XYZ file of C-alpha atoms in Angstrom:
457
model
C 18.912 -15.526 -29.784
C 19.149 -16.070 -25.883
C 16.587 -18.788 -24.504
C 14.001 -17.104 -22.839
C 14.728 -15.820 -18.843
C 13.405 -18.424 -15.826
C 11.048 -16.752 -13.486
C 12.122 -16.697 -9.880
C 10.594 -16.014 -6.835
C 11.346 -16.472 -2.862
C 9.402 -16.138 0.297
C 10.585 -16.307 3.626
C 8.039 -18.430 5.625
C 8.840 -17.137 8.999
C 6.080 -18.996 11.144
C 8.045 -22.534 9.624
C 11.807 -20.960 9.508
C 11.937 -21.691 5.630
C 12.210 -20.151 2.572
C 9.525 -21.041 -0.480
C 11.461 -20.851 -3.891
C 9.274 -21.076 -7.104
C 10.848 -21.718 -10.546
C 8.879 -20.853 -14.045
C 10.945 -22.046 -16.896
C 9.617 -21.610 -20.147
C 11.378 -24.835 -21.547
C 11.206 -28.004 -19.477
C 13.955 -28.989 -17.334
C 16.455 -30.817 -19.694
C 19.742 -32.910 -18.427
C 21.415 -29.229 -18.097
C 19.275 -27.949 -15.529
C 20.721 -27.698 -12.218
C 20.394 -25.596 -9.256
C 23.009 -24.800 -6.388
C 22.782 -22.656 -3.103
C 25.856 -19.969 -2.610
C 28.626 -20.840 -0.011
C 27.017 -18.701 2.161
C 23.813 -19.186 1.947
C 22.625 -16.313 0.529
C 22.020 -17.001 -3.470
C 20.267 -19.560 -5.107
C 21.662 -20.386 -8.626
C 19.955 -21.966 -11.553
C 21.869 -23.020 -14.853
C 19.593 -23.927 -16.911
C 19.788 -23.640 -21.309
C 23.719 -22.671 -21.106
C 22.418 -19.563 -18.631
C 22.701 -19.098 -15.249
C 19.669 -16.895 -13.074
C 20.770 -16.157 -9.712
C 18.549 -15.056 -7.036
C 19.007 -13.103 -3.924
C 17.095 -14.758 -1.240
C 15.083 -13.234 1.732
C 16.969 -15.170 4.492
C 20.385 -17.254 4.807
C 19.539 -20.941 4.128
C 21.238 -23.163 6.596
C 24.732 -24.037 5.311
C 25.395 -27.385 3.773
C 21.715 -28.255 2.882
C 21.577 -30.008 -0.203
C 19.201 -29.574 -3.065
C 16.879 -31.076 -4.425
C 16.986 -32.324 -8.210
C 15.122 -30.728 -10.726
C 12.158 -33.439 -12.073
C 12.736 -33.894 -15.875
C 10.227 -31.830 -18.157
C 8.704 -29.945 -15.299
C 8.090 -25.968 -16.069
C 7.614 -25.193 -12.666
C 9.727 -26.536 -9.910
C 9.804 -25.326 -5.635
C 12.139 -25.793 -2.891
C 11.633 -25.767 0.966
C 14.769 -24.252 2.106
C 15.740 -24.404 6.187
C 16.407 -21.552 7.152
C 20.409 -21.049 9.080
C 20.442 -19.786 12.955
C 17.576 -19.363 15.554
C 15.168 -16.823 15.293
C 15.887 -13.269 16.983
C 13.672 -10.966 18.830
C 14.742 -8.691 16.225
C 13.730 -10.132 13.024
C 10.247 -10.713 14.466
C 9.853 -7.531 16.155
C 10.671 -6.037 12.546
C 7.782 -8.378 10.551
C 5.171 -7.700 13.284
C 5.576 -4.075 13.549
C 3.517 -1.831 11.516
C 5.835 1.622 10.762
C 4.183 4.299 8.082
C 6.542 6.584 5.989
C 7.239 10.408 7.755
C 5.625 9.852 11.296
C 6.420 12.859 13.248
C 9.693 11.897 15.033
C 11.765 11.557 11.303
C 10.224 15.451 10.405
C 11.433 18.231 11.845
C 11.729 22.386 11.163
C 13.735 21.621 8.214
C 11.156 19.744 7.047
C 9.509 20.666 3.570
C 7.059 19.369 1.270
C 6.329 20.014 -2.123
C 3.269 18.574 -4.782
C 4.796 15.360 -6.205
C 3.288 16.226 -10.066
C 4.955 19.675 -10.230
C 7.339 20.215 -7.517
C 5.352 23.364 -6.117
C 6.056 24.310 -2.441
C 3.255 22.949 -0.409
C 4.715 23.094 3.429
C 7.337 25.585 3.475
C 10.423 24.807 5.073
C 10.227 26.288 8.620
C 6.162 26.918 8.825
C 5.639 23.797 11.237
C 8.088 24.106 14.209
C 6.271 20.835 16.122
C 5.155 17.652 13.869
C 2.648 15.279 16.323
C 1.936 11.772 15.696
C -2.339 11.201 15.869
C -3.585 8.389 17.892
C -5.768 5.844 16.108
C -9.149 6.837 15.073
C -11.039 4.768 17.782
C -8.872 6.045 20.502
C -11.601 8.195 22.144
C -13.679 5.119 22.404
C -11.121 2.859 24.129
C -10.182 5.473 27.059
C -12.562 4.355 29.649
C -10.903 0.720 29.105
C -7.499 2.386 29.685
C -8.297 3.728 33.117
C -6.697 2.531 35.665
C -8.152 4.656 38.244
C -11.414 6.653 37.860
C -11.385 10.535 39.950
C -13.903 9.509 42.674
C -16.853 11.677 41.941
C -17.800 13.658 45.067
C -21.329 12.900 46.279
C -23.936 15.180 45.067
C -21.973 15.728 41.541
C -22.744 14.311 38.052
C -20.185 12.777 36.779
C -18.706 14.550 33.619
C -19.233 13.433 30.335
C -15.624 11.584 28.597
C -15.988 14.730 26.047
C -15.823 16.988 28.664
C -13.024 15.370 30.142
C -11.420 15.443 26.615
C -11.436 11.900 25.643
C -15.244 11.931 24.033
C -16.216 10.344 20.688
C -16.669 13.659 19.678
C -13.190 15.190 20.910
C -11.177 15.905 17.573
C -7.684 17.220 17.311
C -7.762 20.654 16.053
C -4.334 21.977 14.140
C -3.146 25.244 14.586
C -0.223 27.536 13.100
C 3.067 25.799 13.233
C 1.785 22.697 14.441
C 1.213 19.354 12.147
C -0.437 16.295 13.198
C 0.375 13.431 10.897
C -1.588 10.174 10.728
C -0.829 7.304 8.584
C -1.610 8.357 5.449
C -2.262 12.147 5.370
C -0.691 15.031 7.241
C -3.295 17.535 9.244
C -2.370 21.204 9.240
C -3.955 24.531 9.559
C -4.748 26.169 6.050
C -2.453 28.909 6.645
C 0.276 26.419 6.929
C -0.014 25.524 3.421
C 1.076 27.379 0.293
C -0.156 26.984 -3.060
C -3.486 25.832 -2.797
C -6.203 26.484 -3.741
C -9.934 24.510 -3.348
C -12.767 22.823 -5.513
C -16.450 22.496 -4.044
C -18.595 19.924 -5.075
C -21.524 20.504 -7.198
C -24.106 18.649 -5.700
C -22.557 19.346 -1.904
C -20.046 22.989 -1.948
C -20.081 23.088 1.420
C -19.375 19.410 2.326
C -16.745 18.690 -0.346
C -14.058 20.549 -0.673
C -10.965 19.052 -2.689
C -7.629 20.981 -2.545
C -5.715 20.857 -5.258
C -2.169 21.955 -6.272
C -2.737 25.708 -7.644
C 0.367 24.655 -10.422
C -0.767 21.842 -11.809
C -3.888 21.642 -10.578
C -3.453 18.176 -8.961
C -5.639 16.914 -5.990
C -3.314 16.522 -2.625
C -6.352 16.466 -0.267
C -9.346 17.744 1.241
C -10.228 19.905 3.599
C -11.554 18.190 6.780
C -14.393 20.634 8.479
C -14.874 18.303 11.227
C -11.073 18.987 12.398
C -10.900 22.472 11.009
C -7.814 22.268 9.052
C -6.328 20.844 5.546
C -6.332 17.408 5.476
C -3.259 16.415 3.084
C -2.422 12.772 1.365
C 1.532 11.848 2.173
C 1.448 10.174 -1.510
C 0.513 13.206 -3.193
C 3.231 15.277 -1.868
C 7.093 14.823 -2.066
C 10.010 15.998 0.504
C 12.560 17.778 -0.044
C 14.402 17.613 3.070
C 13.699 15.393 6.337
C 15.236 14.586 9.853
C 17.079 11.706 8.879
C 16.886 8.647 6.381
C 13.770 7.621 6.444
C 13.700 4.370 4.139
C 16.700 1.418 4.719
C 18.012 -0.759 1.904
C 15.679 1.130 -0.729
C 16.515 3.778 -3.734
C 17.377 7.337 -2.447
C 13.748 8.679 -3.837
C 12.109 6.441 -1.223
C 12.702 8.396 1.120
C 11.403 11.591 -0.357
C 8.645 10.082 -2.394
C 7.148 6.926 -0.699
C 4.922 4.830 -2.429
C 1.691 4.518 -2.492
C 1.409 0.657 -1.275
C 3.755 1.250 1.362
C 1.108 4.120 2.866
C -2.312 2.229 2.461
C -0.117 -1.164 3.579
C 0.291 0.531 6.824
C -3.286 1.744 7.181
C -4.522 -1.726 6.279
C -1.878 -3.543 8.815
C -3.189 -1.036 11.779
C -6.781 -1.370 10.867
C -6.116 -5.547 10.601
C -4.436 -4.894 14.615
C -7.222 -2.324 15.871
C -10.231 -4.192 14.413
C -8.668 -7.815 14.549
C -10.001 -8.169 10.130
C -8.558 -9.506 7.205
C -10.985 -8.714 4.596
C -11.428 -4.948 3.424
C -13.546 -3.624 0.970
C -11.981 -0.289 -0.456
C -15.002 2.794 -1.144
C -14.527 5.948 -3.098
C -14.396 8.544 -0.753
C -17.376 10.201 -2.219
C -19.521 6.790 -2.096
C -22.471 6.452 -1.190
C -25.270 3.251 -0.956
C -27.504 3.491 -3.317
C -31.339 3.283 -2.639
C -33.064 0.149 -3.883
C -34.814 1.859 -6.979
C -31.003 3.541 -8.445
C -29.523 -0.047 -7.099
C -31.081 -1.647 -9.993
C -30.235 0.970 -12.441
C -26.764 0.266 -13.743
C -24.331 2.454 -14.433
C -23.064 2.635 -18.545
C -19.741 2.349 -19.389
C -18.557 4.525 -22.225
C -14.875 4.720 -23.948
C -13.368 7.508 -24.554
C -10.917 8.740 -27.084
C -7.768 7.060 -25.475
C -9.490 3.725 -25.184
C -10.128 4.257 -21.601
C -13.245 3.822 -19.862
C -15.697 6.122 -17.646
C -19.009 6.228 -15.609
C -21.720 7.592 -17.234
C -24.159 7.864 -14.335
C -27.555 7.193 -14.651
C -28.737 8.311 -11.357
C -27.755 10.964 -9.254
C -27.918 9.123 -6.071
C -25.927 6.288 -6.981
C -22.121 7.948 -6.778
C -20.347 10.583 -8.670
C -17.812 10.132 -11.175
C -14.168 11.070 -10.052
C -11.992 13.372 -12.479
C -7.790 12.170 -12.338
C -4.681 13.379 -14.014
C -3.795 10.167 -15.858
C 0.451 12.108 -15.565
C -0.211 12.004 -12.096
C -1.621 8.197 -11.750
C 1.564 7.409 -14.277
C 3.835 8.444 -11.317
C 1.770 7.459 -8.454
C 1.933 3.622 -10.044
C 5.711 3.595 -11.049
C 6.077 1.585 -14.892
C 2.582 1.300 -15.247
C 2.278 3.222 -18.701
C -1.152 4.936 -19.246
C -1.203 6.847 -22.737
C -3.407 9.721 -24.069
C -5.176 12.869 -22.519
C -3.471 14.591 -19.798
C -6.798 14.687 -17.873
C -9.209 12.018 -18.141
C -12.249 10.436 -16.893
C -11.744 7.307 -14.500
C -14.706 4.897 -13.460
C -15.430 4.807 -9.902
C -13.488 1.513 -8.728
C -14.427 -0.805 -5.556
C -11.854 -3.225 -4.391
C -12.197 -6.054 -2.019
C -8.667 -7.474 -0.261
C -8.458 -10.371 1.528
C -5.429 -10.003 3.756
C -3.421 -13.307 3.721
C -0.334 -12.886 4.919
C 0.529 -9.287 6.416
C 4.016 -9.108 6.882
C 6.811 -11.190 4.518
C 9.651 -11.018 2.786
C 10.205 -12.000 -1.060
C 12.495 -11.638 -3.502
C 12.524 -12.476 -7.174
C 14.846 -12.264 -9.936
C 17.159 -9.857 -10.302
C 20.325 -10.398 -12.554
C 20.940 -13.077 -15.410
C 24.649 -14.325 -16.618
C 25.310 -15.924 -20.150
C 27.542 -18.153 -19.265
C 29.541 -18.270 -22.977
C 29.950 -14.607 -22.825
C 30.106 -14.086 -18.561
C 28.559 -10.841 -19.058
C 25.226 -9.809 -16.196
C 22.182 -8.605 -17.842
C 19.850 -6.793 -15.493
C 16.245 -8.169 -15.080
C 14.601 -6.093 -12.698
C 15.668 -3.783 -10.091
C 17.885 -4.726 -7.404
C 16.120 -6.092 -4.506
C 17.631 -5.389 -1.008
C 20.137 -7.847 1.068
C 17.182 -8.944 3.009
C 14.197 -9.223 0.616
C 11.480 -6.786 0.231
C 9.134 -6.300 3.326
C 5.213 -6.714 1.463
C 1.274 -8.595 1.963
C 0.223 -11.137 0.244
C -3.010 -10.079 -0.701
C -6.050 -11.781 -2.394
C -8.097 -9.249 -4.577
C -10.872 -8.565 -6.869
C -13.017 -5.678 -8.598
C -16.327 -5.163 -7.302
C -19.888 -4.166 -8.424
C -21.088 -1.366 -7.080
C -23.712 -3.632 -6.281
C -21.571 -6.182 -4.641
C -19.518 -3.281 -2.735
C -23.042 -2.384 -1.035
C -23.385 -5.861 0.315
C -20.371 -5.899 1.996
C -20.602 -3.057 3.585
C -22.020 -3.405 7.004
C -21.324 -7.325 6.516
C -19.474 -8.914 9.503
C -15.890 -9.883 9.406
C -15.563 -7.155 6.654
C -14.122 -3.162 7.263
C -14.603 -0.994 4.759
C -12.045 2.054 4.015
C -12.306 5.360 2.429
C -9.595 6.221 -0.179
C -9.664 8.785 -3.141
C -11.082 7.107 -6.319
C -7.439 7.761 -7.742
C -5.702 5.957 -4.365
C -8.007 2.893 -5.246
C -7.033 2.808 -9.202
C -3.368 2.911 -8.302
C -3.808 0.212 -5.724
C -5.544 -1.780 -8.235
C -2.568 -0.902 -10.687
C 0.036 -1.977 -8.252
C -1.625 -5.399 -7.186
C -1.646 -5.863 -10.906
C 1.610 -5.353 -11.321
C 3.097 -7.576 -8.755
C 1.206 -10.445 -9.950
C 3.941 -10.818 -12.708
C 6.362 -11.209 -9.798
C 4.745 -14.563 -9.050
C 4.872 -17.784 -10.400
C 1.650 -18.419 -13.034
C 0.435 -21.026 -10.598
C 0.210 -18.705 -7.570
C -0.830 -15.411 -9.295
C -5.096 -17.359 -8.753
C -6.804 -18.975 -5.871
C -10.423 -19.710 -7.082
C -12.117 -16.453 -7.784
C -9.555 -13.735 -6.569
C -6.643 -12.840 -8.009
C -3.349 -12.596 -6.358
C -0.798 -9.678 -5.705
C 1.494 -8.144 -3.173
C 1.872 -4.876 -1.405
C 5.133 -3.622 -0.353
C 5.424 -2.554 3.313
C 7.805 0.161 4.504
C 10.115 -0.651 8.104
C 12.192 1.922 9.049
């Protein structure tokens, strides 16, 4: 039987110009260990146990620089690797931009979408003829501190109000036939734009909350948003059939049809860190609201179902409502993450806080593994790209519903709005990456630790 595989893991410190490498072996280093760097920079190699794990690192290490020796009976051994050349305007224009899968200049009248759990037409090809990219949400707010130059306001006139001249708090964008706004993480179109719909109320609130779901499968792609008059659609809900052009570089063909979910909420949480100038978020159920102090200190029960899964059982109906998901459609949304039983189950209401540590860097990690009697590669994991993977470095952890209230409203802290089931696969995929990393960096203190992939065009 094969010794088991090392652990490896890179990331490209761009601030210092070096690359981190982490090492997990399960066996200590022995007199066979050793580790080499490619001719050209690009590879680190570890033999260690008669195999050899090579690595595919996020930058080209300069050439020459000579390694370090592994310490005897250490499981876990780093490198600081120097980076090779000077830094371009390119490669930091590229980490410090913040790019969202399908803004409006990639889609086009070709453009198509259909519901990512079925494959039911949604946007027919050829219904929007114009796709618009939406300015931030704050943006009515900041136009009096974009003004240049006032119109002088003739004597004897009021002047008129920044709604009436279209730039108001309360100025909304309002979509009409053939025209789709898109925003980072949803797509805003007229309702007679899209096909195969049809809506849910809420109970407590019908004409409030209105969910649209996938008539099909019955999956929920969105919402529709009464304050802009028009279907308000999630981009991870839906897949495309056909767009302008490539939209993803050095990722699998799907990814450009089917983006993932981290790469859409990265980009909201990377604009929202440059608008408000935060690194700490506290993700809400959409539906949420504060509870009042008497249903604060009534606590929610937790009950298991049949498939060993858990769900709210509310005792008060002030405090929030429980949030129906296809667990099929979370199993895609997520990627490996296997979820077994029902088709439709109840999930628990989920709060996350995420502590934004580093926004934009590149890692890699392993990705094939050689015997070296037999010379034969043994995939690992996926292949990453040439250049690493674009991601966050995020610190995370579950809340209370208690706790959630208290940082609401709290300073240095934004709280964001997400379906319940946008939240659980968040959750899912911060969970996840933490096997990427090294034991010893998957903690700090109380939070746990994870990545996000980001998406660069």
């Amino acid at each position: 039987m094969s010794p088991p595989k090392p652990l490896m893991y890179a990331e490209l410190l761009s601030n210092i110009r070096q690359i981190s490498v982490i090492v997990a072996l399960e066996e200590p280093c022995d007199l066979t260990t050793r580790v080499e760097l490619s001719a050209d920079g690009w590879r680190f190699i570890l033999r260690h146990s008669e195999e050899a794990s090579s690595l595919s690192l996020p930058g080209q290490v300069s050439p020459g620089f000579q390694l370090q020796r592994p310490v005897f009976g250490a499981k876990e051994l780093t490198w600081r690797l120097p980076l090779a050349g000077e830094p371009t305007c390119t490669s930091m224009d590229t980490m410090q931009s913040n790019c969202a899968p399908w803004s409006a200049k990639y889609l086009g009248k070709e453009t198509e979408f259909v519901c990512r759990g079925c494959g039911s037409e949604i946007v027919k090809k050829g219904s929007i003829g114009t796709w618009r990219d939406l300015p931030s949400e704050n943006w009515a707010e900041m136009m009096d501190f974009w003004h240049c130059h006032k119109p002088e306001v003739p004597d004897g006139h009021v002047e008129q109000s920044a709604a009436n001249r279209g730039y108001g708090a309360n100025t909304k964008f309002t979509p009409t036939p053939g025209i789709g706004f898109v925003d980072l993480t949803s797509f805003l179109l007229a309702d007679t734009d899209c096909q195969n719909t049809q809506t849910e109320s809420s109970p407590e609130e019908p004409s409030q909350h209105q969910s649209i779901l996938c008539k099909a499968c019955h999956s929920f792609i969105g919402y529709i948003d009464h304050q802009a008059t028009g279907s308000r659609l999630y981009k991870w809900r839906l897949r495309s059939n056909k767009t302008s052009q490539l939209l993803l570089k050095n990722t699998s063909p799907g990814s450009s049809t089917s983006p993932s979910l981290a790469t859409i909420i990265g980009a909201q949480l990377a604009a929202s860190m440059q608008s408000q100038g935060l690194s700490r978020f506290v993700l809400l159920p959409a539906r949420w609201m504060p509870t009042s102090q008497e249903s604060a200190q009534q606590a929610h029960k937790l009950s298991r179902s049949s498939n060993g899964l858990f769900h709210a059982i509310l005792t008060s109906a002030s405090t929030f409502s429980t949030v129906s998901m296809n667990v099929d459609d979370l199993n895609s949304m997520v990627g490996d993450t296997a979820y077994s039983g029902q088709s439709r189950g109840s999930w628990r209401s989920t709060y996350l806080t995420l502590w934004i540590l580093t926004p934009s860097l590149r890692f890699s990690r392993n990705t094939t593994q050689t015997n070296l009697a037999s010379g034969s590669p043994t995939s690992l994991r996926e292949t990453e790209p040439e250049s690493g993977t674009l991601a966050m470095k995020v610190f995370w952890k579950t809340l209370t519903v208690e706790a959630a209230e208290k940082l609401v409203g709290s300073n240095g802290v934004e709280e964001i709005l997400l379906p319940n089931e946008a939240i659980c696969g968040i959750e899912a995929c911060l969970q996840s990456s933490s096997s990427f990393l090294p034991p010893s960096a998957r903690k700090f203190q109380n939070w746990d630790v994870g990545l996000l992939e980001r998406y660069e065009e």
